[in-house]
């Protein structure tokens, strides 16, 4: 543990050259006294680092001292191979610590590279946050343990509750891997030969079996995900035409996404919009637009929305006892 901490200390100094003892203690999660002892140990070993006292003092690495500490270890390479994950996802995968070490090594290497005057680093200008707004990112199982189990390419017995069911059921699946999509985790697996997405917040338990996973020939996690994603995002064959207030079009695009097929030019503050669904029952999604929307066709969609609105009105017509 001490060797790892000393390396982290050197990496931090190589990127900054001068850091206060207090900041180092916070970054390394140790006491200030431990930091000073580590600095003394490094100095004794011949590393050009020392403690500078005074108001502007701190721990200093001599200018021009470049340490070859940029080589990445196998766990760090694995952490970088899933670079699209944000901090919350990395924590669930158990990769936070190795990711931070890898990031320090990269920063140290960048600090050693020739600088371009007046140019900011791309990392200072671009931030990637893969979580959707107000997204629920809970998962009932240990994501790191699930990923570790799938490394053996064996079948899994899972306890899973479908969204329309109250009780969970048990099934045996052939897993391809995990996908983090808009802040939510999904297990991608074949269930009796059919590709399925299993949301981890409804996955209560899993067990690794001895039998090897039976995967489709020439299929990978990426190709299986592409197929399932296309199927999930398919707009569907039911065309629902609605009138939508002009100021609600941007919100509709954000909520409905690819389900919006056509949008007319506004007229008297209203637009005509065609929304495609896989079935009539899905029009309940449009209730959230309240009095900003009117369904025009088909008649079956108008009747379903009318029934749903009537049920809501009746349920809210009397005070809660």
Tab-separated table of C-alpha atoms in Angstrom:
chain	number	residue	atom	x	y	z
A	1	UNK	CA	0.000	0.000	0.000
A	2	UNK	CA	2.836	2.403	0.843
A	3	UNK	CA	4.533	1.813	-2.536
A	4	UNK	CA	1.271	2.631	-4.325
A	5	UNK	CA	0.862	5.784	-2.221
A	6	UNK	CA	4.416	6.915	-2.977
A	7	UNK	CA	3.760	6.487	-6.690
A	8	UNK	CA	0.568	8.526	-6.412
A	9	UNK	CA	2.474	11.241	-4.559
A	10	UNK	CA	5.094	11.396	-7.308
A	11	UNK	CA	2.455	11.526	-10.040
A	12	UNK	CA	0.689	14.417	-8.331
A	13	UNK	CA	3.968	16.307	-7.967
A	14	UNK	CA	4.933	15.666	-11.570
A	15	UNK	CA	1.735	17.355	-12.759
A	16	UNK	CA	1.913	20.289	-10.302
A	17	UNK	CA	5.544	20.405	-9.014
A	18	UNK	CA	4.403	22.201	-5.841
A	19	UNK	CA	1.442	21.119	-3.689
A	20	UNK	CA	0.567	21.950	-0.104
A	21	UNK	CA	0.916	19.235	2.499
A	22	UNK	CA	-2.762	19.598	3.384
A	23	UNK	CA	-3.931	19.057	-0.206
A	24	UNK	CA	-1.672	16.024	-0.609
A	25	UNK	CA	-3.016	14.553	2.616
A	26	UNK	CA	-6.583	15.008	1.378
A	27	UNK	CA	-5.851	13.565	-2.069
A	28	UNK	CA	-4.005	10.553	-0.650
A	29	UNK	CA	-6.441	10.151	2.274
A	30	UNK	CA	-3.682	10.137	4.908
A	31	UNK	CA	-2.489	12.522	7.623
A	32	UNK	CA	-0.106	15.449	7.015
A	33	UNK	CA	2.448	13.661	9.181
A	34	UNK	CA	2.291	10.609	6.891
A	35	UNK	CA	2.853	12.847	3.863
A	36	UNK	CA	5.972	14.342	5.446
A	37	UNK	CA	7.298	10.880	6.300
A	38	UNK	CA	6.702	9.755	2.695
A	39	UNK	CA	8.540	12.814	1.368
A	40	UNK	CA	11.466	12.082	3.656
A	41	UNK	CA	11.559	8.461	2.452
A	42	UNK	CA	11.572	9.562	-1.194
A	43	UNK	CA	14.292	12.127	-0.579
A	44	UNK	CA	16.450	9.519	1.177
A	45	UNK	CA	16.001	7.277	-1.852
A	46	UNK	CA	17.408	10.015	-4.103
A	47	UNK	CA	14.180	11.465	-5.498
A	48	UNK	CA	14.542	15.294	-5.890
A	49	UNK	CA	11.602	16.141	-3.650
A	50	UNK	CA	11.566	18.169	-0.437
A	51	UNK	CA	9.290	19.991	2.014
A	52	UNK	CA	9.380	23.793	1.862
A	53	UNK	CA	8.179	25.639	4.916
A	54	UNK	CA	6.458	29.017	5.139
A	55	UNK	CA	3.193	30.606	3.987
A	56	UNK	CA	3.770	29.664	0.331
A	57	UNK	CA	5.532	26.415	1.139
A	58	UNK	CA	4.521	22.861	0.441
A	59	UNK	CA	5.950	19.729	-1.089
A	60	UNK	CA	8.165	20.518	-4.071
A	61	UNK	CA	9.575	18.439	-6.919
A	62	UNK	CA	12.643	20.072	-8.416
A	63	UNK	CA	12.001	21.681	-11.848
A	64	UNK	CA	13.161	19.540	-14.756
A	65	UNK	CA	12.878	16.291	-12.789
A	66	UNK	CA	10.860	13.932	-14.946
A	67	UNK	CA	10.006	10.525	-13.533
A	68	UNK	CA	9.187	7.611	-15.793
A	69	UNK	CA	5.948	6.755	-14.049
A	70	UNK	CA	3.634	6.770	-17.062
A	71	UNK	CA	3.511	3.027	-17.788
A	72	UNK	CA	0.002	1.687	-17.318
A	73	UNK	CA	-0.655	-1.541	-15.433
A	74	UNK	CA	-3.136	-4.139	-16.827
A	75	UNK	CA	-5.965	-3.091	-14.429
A	76	UNK	CA	-5.434	0.549	-15.448
A	77	UNK	CA	-5.590	-0.396	-19.138
A	78	UNK	CA	-8.877	-2.196	-18.450
A	79	UNK	CA	-10.240	0.889	-16.714
A	80	UNK	CA	-9.311	3.041	-19.721
A	81	UNK	CA	-10.916	0.545	-22.108
A	82	UNK	CA	-14.313	1.517	-20.644
A	83	UNK	CA	-13.592	5.232	-20.795
A	84	UNK	CA	-17.227	6.105	-21.541
A	85	UNK	CA	-18.260	5.349	-17.950
A	86	UNK	CA	-18.720	8.267	-15.580
A	87	UNK	CA	-17.590	8.354	-11.948
A	88	UNK	CA	-20.774	6.696	-10.641
A	89	UNK	CA	-20.463	3.845	-13.159
A	90	UNK	CA	-16.766	3.388	-12.384
A	91	UNK	CA	-17.599	3.163	-8.688
A	92	UNK	CA	-20.169	0.429	-9.321
A	93	UNK	CA	-17.650	-1.477	-11.437
A	94	UNK	CA	-15.014	-1.199	-8.720
A	95	UNK	CA	-12.683	0.724	-11.042
A	96	UNK	CA	-12.514	4.134	-9.359
A	97	UNK	CA	-9.101	3.670	-7.733
A	98	UNK	CA	-7.294	2.265	-10.790
A	99	UNK	CA	-8.968	4.857	-13.021
A	100	UNK	CA	-7.627	7.671	-10.832
A	101	UNK	CA	-4.116	6.196	-10.918
A	102	UNK	CA	-4.265	5.841	-14.701
A	103	UNK	CA	-5.521	9.424	-15.006
A	104	UNK	CA	-2.593	10.663	-12.907
A	105	UNK	CA	-0.140	8.819	-15.139
A	106	UNK	CA	-1.700	10.325	-18.233
A	107	UNK	CA	-1.574	13.771	-16.638
A	108	UNK	CA	2.087	13.221	-15.775
A	109	UNK	CA	2.840	12.250	-19.364
A	110	UNK	CA	0.978	15.303	-20.654
A	111	UNK	CA	2.922	17.535	-18.289
A	112	UNK	CA	6.167	16.177	-19.750
A	113	UNK	CA	5.074	16.828	-23.344
A	114	UNK	CA	5.946	20.113	-25.116
A	115	UNK	CA	3.294	22.743	-24.467
A	116	UNK	CA	1.425	24.675	-27.155
A	117	UNK	CA	1.323	28.307	-26.008
A	118	UNK	CA	-2.182	29.716	-25.677
A	119	UNK	CA	-3.951	26.388	-26.272
A	120	UNK	CA	-6.115	24.730	-23.653
A	121	UNK	CA	-6.232	20.964	-23.302
A	122	UNK	CA	-9.225	19.273	-24.886
A	123	UNK	CA	-9.986	17.687	-21.502
A	124	UNK	CA	-10.441	21.207	-20.101
A	125	UNK	CA	-13.024	22.021	-22.766
A	126	UNK	CA	-15.021	18.785	-23.162
A	127	UNK	CA	-16.918	17.028	-20.378
A	128	UNK	CA	-18.865	13.807	-20.984
A	129	UNK	CA	-21.737	12.956	-18.611
A	130	UNK	CA	-23.570	9.837	-19.735
A	131	UNK	CA	-26.401	10.153	-17.208
A	132	UNK	CA	-29.812	11.254	-18.417
A	133	UNK	CA	-31.484	14.189	-16.670
A	134	UNK	CA	-33.180	13.113	-13.439
A	135	UNK	CA	-32.339	9.490	-14.250
A	136	UNK	CA	-32.729	6.747	-11.665
A	137	UNK	CA	-29.475	4.796	-11.693
A	138	UNK	CA	-30.130	2.195	-9.013
A	139	UNK	CA	-29.079	-1.432	-9.397
A	140	UNK	CA	-30.163	-4.237	-7.088
A	141	UNK	CA	-27.069	-6.377	-7.654
A	142	UNK	CA	-23.342	-5.738	-7.396
A	143	UNK	CA	-22.417	-4.640	-10.929
A	144	UNK	CA	-18.738	-5.410	-10.373
A	145	UNK	CA	-19.497	-8.950	-9.173
A	146	UNK	CA	-21.829	-9.541	-12.119
A	147	UNK	CA	-19.168	-8.388	-14.594
A	148	UNK	CA	-16.588	-10.628	-12.910
A	149	UNK	CA	-18.907	-13.637	-13.158
A	150	UNK	CA	-19.452	-13.085	-16.886
A	151	UNK	CA	-15.707	-13.228	-17.591
A	152	UNK	CA	-15.975	-17.027	-17.472
A	153	UNK	CA	-18.554	-17.117	-20.292
A	154	UNK	CA	-20.935	-19.360	-18.381
A	155	UNK	CA	-24.680	-19.404	-18.144
A	156	UNK	CA	-26.410	-17.400	-15.422
A	157	UNK	CA	-29.477	-18.218	-13.389
A	158	UNK	CA	-31.146	-14.887	-12.677
A	159	UNK	CA	-34.095	-13.749	-10.576
A	160	UNK	CA	-35.785	-10.998	-12.551
A	161	UNK	CA	-39.018	-9.010	-12.430
A	162	UNK	CA	-40.441	-7.767	-15.704
A	163	UNK	CA	-41.796	-4.214	-15.677
A	164	UNK	CA	-45.438	-5.328	-15.965
A	165	UNK	CA	-45.154	-8.018	-13.273
A	166	UNK	CA	-45.342	-7.822	-9.484
A	167	UNK	CA	-43.357	-10.966	-8.747
A	168	UNK	CA	-39.884	-11.932	-9.944
A	169	UNK	CA	-39.281	-15.190	-11.783
A	170	UNK	CA	-36.190	-17.334	-12.271
A	171	UNK	CA	-34.686	-18.059	-15.678
A	172	UNK	CA	-31.419	-19.290	-17.181
A	173	UNK	CA	-29.785	-16.920	-19.683
A	174	UNK	CA	-26.704	-16.797	-21.904
A	175	UNK	CA	-24.981	-13.463	-21.186
A	176	UNK	CA	-23.070	-11.287	-23.656
A	177	UNK	CA	-22.224	-8.486	-21.230
A	178	UNK	CA	-23.361	-5.230	-19.623
A	179	UNK	CA	-24.375	-1.912	-21.146
A	180	UNK	CA	-24.579	1.441	-19.350
A	181	UNK	CA	-27.217	3.508	-21.160
A	182	UNK	CA	-28.323	6.972	-19.992
A	183	UNK	CA	-27.446	6.260	-16.372
A	184	UNK	CA	-29.042	2.786	-16.279
A	185	UNK	CA	-27.374	-0.630	-16.396
A	186	UNK	CA	-28.602	-3.481	-18.601
A	187	UNK	CA	-27.637	-7.129	-18.823
A	188	UNK	CA	-27.581	-8.213	-22.487
A	189	UNK	CA	-28.369	-11.912	-22.780
A	190	UNK	CA	-30.199	-14.532	-24.803
A	191	UNK	CA	-33.236	-15.963	-23.030
A	192	UNK	CA	-34.158	-19.278	-24.683
A	193	UNK	CA	-32.395	-18.071	-27.807
A	194	UNK	CA	-34.104	-14.678	-27.953
A	195	UNK	CA	-32.120	-11.505	-27.260
A	196	UNK	CA	-33.252	-9.585	-24.202
A	197	UNK	CA	-32.428	-6.459	-22.194
A	198	UNK	CA	-32.571	-6.991	-18.426
A	199	UNK	CA	-32.617	-3.755	-16.393
A	200	UNK	CA	-30.382	-4.266	-13.358
A	201	UNK	CA	-32.705	-2.350	-11.028
A	202	UNK	CA	-35.149	-5.248	-11.477
A	203	UNK	CA	-32.509	-7.992	-11.347
A	204	UNK	CA	-32.781	-9.299	-7.772
A	205	UNK	CA	-30.089	-12.009	-7.863
A	206	UNK	CA	-27.820	-14.024	-10.137
A	207	UNK	CA	-25.909	-17.298	-9.944
A	208	UNK	CA	-23.114	-18.495	-12.194
A	209	UNK	CA	-23.709	-22.020	-13.499
A	210	UNK	CA	-21.181	-24.624	-14.630
A	211	UNK	CA	-22.594	-24.877	-18.155
A	212	UNK	CA	-20.893	-22.694	-20.776
A	213	UNK	CA	-22.930	-19.881	-22.307
A	214	UNK	CA	-24.477	-20.751	-25.661
A	215	UNK	CA	-23.968	-17.603	-27.719
A	216	UNK	CA	-24.876	-16.925	-31.311
A	217	UNK	CA	-22.033	-17.541	-33.783
A	218	UNK	CA	-20.237	-14.367	-34.876
A	219	UNK	CA	-22.229	-12.272	-32.384
A	220	UNK	CA	-20.611	-10.015	-29.792
A	221	UNK	CA	-21.894	-7.704	-27.086
A	222	UNK	CA	-21.708	-4.772	-29.510
A	223	UNK	CA	-23.583	-6.480	-32.339
A	224	UNK	CA	-26.210	-7.902	-29.963
A	225	UNK	CA	-26.681	-4.478	-28.364
A	226	UNK	CA	-27.023	-2.821	-31.773
A	227	UNK	CA	-29.838	-5.230	-32.690
A	228	UNK	CA	-31.674	-4.815	-29.388
A	229	UNK	CA	-31.240	-1.048	-29.422
A	230	UNK	CA	-32.685	-0.797	-32.931
A	231	UNK	CA	-35.626	-2.970	-31.907
A	232	UNK	CA	-36.255	-0.917	-28.744
A	233	UNK	CA	-36.020	2.435	-30.506
A	234	UNK	CA	-38.072	1.368	-33.507
A	235	UNK	CA	-40.882	3.927	-33.818
A	236	UNK	CA	-43.594	1.330	-34.453
A	237	UNK	CA	-46.408	1.027	-36.975
A	238	UNK	CA	-49.247	2.934	-35.253
A	239	UNK	CA	-49.406	6.521	-36.517
A	240	UNK	CA	-50.942	8.946	-34.044
A	241	UNK	CA	-51.586	12.488	-35.316
A	242	UNK	CA	-51.817	15.189	-32.672
A	243	UNK	CA	-52.121	18.951	-32.347
A	244	UNK	CA	-49.365	20.304	-30.114
A	245	UNK	CA	-48.801	23.827	-28.859
A	246	UNK	CA	-45.856	25.414	-30.650
A	247	UNK	CA	-43.988	26.066	-27.386
A	248	UNK	CA	-44.194	22.356	-26.530
A	249	UNK	CA	-42.425	21.031	-29.627
A	250	UNK	CA	-38.918	21.181	-28.142
A	251	UNK	CA	-40.106	19.340	-25.028
A	252	UNK	CA	-41.811	16.746	-27.211
A	253	UNK	CA	-38.615	16.136	-29.175
A	254	UNK	CA	-36.731	15.610	-25.923
A	255	UNK	CA	-39.321	13.207	-24.484
A	256	UNK	CA	-40.491	11.365	-27.602
A	257	UNK	CA	-37.233	11.345	-29.555
A	258	UNK	CA	-37.360	9.186	-32.672
A	259	UNK	CA	-41.073	8.505	-32.185
A	260	UNK	CA	-41.785	11.928	-33.713
A	261	UNK	CA	-42.145	11.351	-37.446
A	262	UNK	CA	-43.451	14.634	-38.834
A	263	UNK	CA	-43.880	18.208	-37.532
A	264	UNK	CA	-45.832	20.825	-39.486
A	265	UNK	CA	-45.155	24.529	-39.546
A	266	UNK	CA	-46.909	26.329	-36.680
A	267	UNK	CA	-50.283	27.907	-37.325
A	268	UNK	CA	-52.035	30.055	-34.728
A	269	UNK	CA	-49.661	28.730	-32.071
A	270	UNK	CA	-50.249	25.029	-32.849
A	271	UNK	CA	-48.336	22.380	-34.826
A	272	UNK	CA	-49.516	19.089	-36.261
A	273	UNK	CA	-47.240	16.247	-35.183
A	274	UNK	CA	-47.191	12.578	-36.195
A	275	UNK	CA	-46.030	10.221	-33.426
A	276	UNK	CA	-45.407	6.530	-34.078
A	277	UNK	CA	-46.019	3.846	-31.441
A	278	UNK	CA	-45.858	0.042	-31.475
A	279	UNK	CA	-49.412	-0.128	-30.054
A	280	UNK	CA	-52.354	2.089	-29.158
A	281	UNK	CA	-51.860	1.579	-25.409
A	282	UNK	CA	-48.549	3.464	-25.643
A	283	UNK	CA	-50.439	6.756	-26.196
A	284	UNK	CA	-50.713	7.044	-22.398
A	285	UNK	CA	-47.240	8.624	-22.677
A	286	UNK	CA	-48.926	11.690	-24.210
A	287	UNK	CA	-50.890	12.404	-21.017
A	288	UNK	CA	-47.864	14.228	-19.626
A	289	UNK	CA	-48.436	17.038	-22.153
A	290	UNK	CA	-51.768	17.854	-20.440
A	291	UNK	CA	-53.717	20.654	-22.128
A	292	UNK	CA	-50.856	21.312	-24.559
A	293	UNK	CA	-51.963	18.432	-26.796
A	294	UNK	CA	-54.998	17.075	-28.638
A	295	UNK	CA	-55.081	13.691	-30.370
A	296	UNK	CA	-56.703	13.884	-33.810
A	297	UNK	CA	-56.364	10.367	-35.249
A	298	UNK	CA	-56.864	7.441	-35.060
A	299	UNK	CA	-60.191	7.364	-33.255
A	300	UNK	CA	-59.020	4.436	-31.110
A	301	UNK	CA	-56.208	6.626	-29.728
A	302	UNK	CA	-58.654	9.475	-28.985
A	303	UNK	CA	-60.947	7.071	-27.119
A	304	UNK	CA	-58.067	5.580	-25.103
A	305	UNK	CA	-56.741	9.008	-24.051
A	306	UNK	CA	-60.298	10.109	-23.188
A	307	UNK	CA	-60.765	7.033	-21.000
A	308	UNK	CA	-57.413	7.524	-19.256
A	309	UNK	CA	-58.121	11.220	-18.664
A	310	UNK	CA	-61.591	10.408	-17.288
A	311	UNK	CA	-60.132	7.842	-14.885
A	312	UNK	CA	-57.577	10.406	-13.671
A	313	UNK	CA	-60.226	13.090	-13.240
A	314	UNK	CA	-62.491	10.764	-11.232
A	315	UNK	CA	-59.584	9.613	-9.053
A	316	UNK	CA	-58.754	13.231	-8.188
A	317	UNK	CA	-62.310	14.572	-7.861
A	318	UNK	CA	-62.603	13.840	-4.134
A	319	UNK	CA	-60.162	14.574	-1.266
A	320	UNK	CA	-57.961	11.740	-0.019
A	321	UNK	CA	-59.479	10.347	3.176
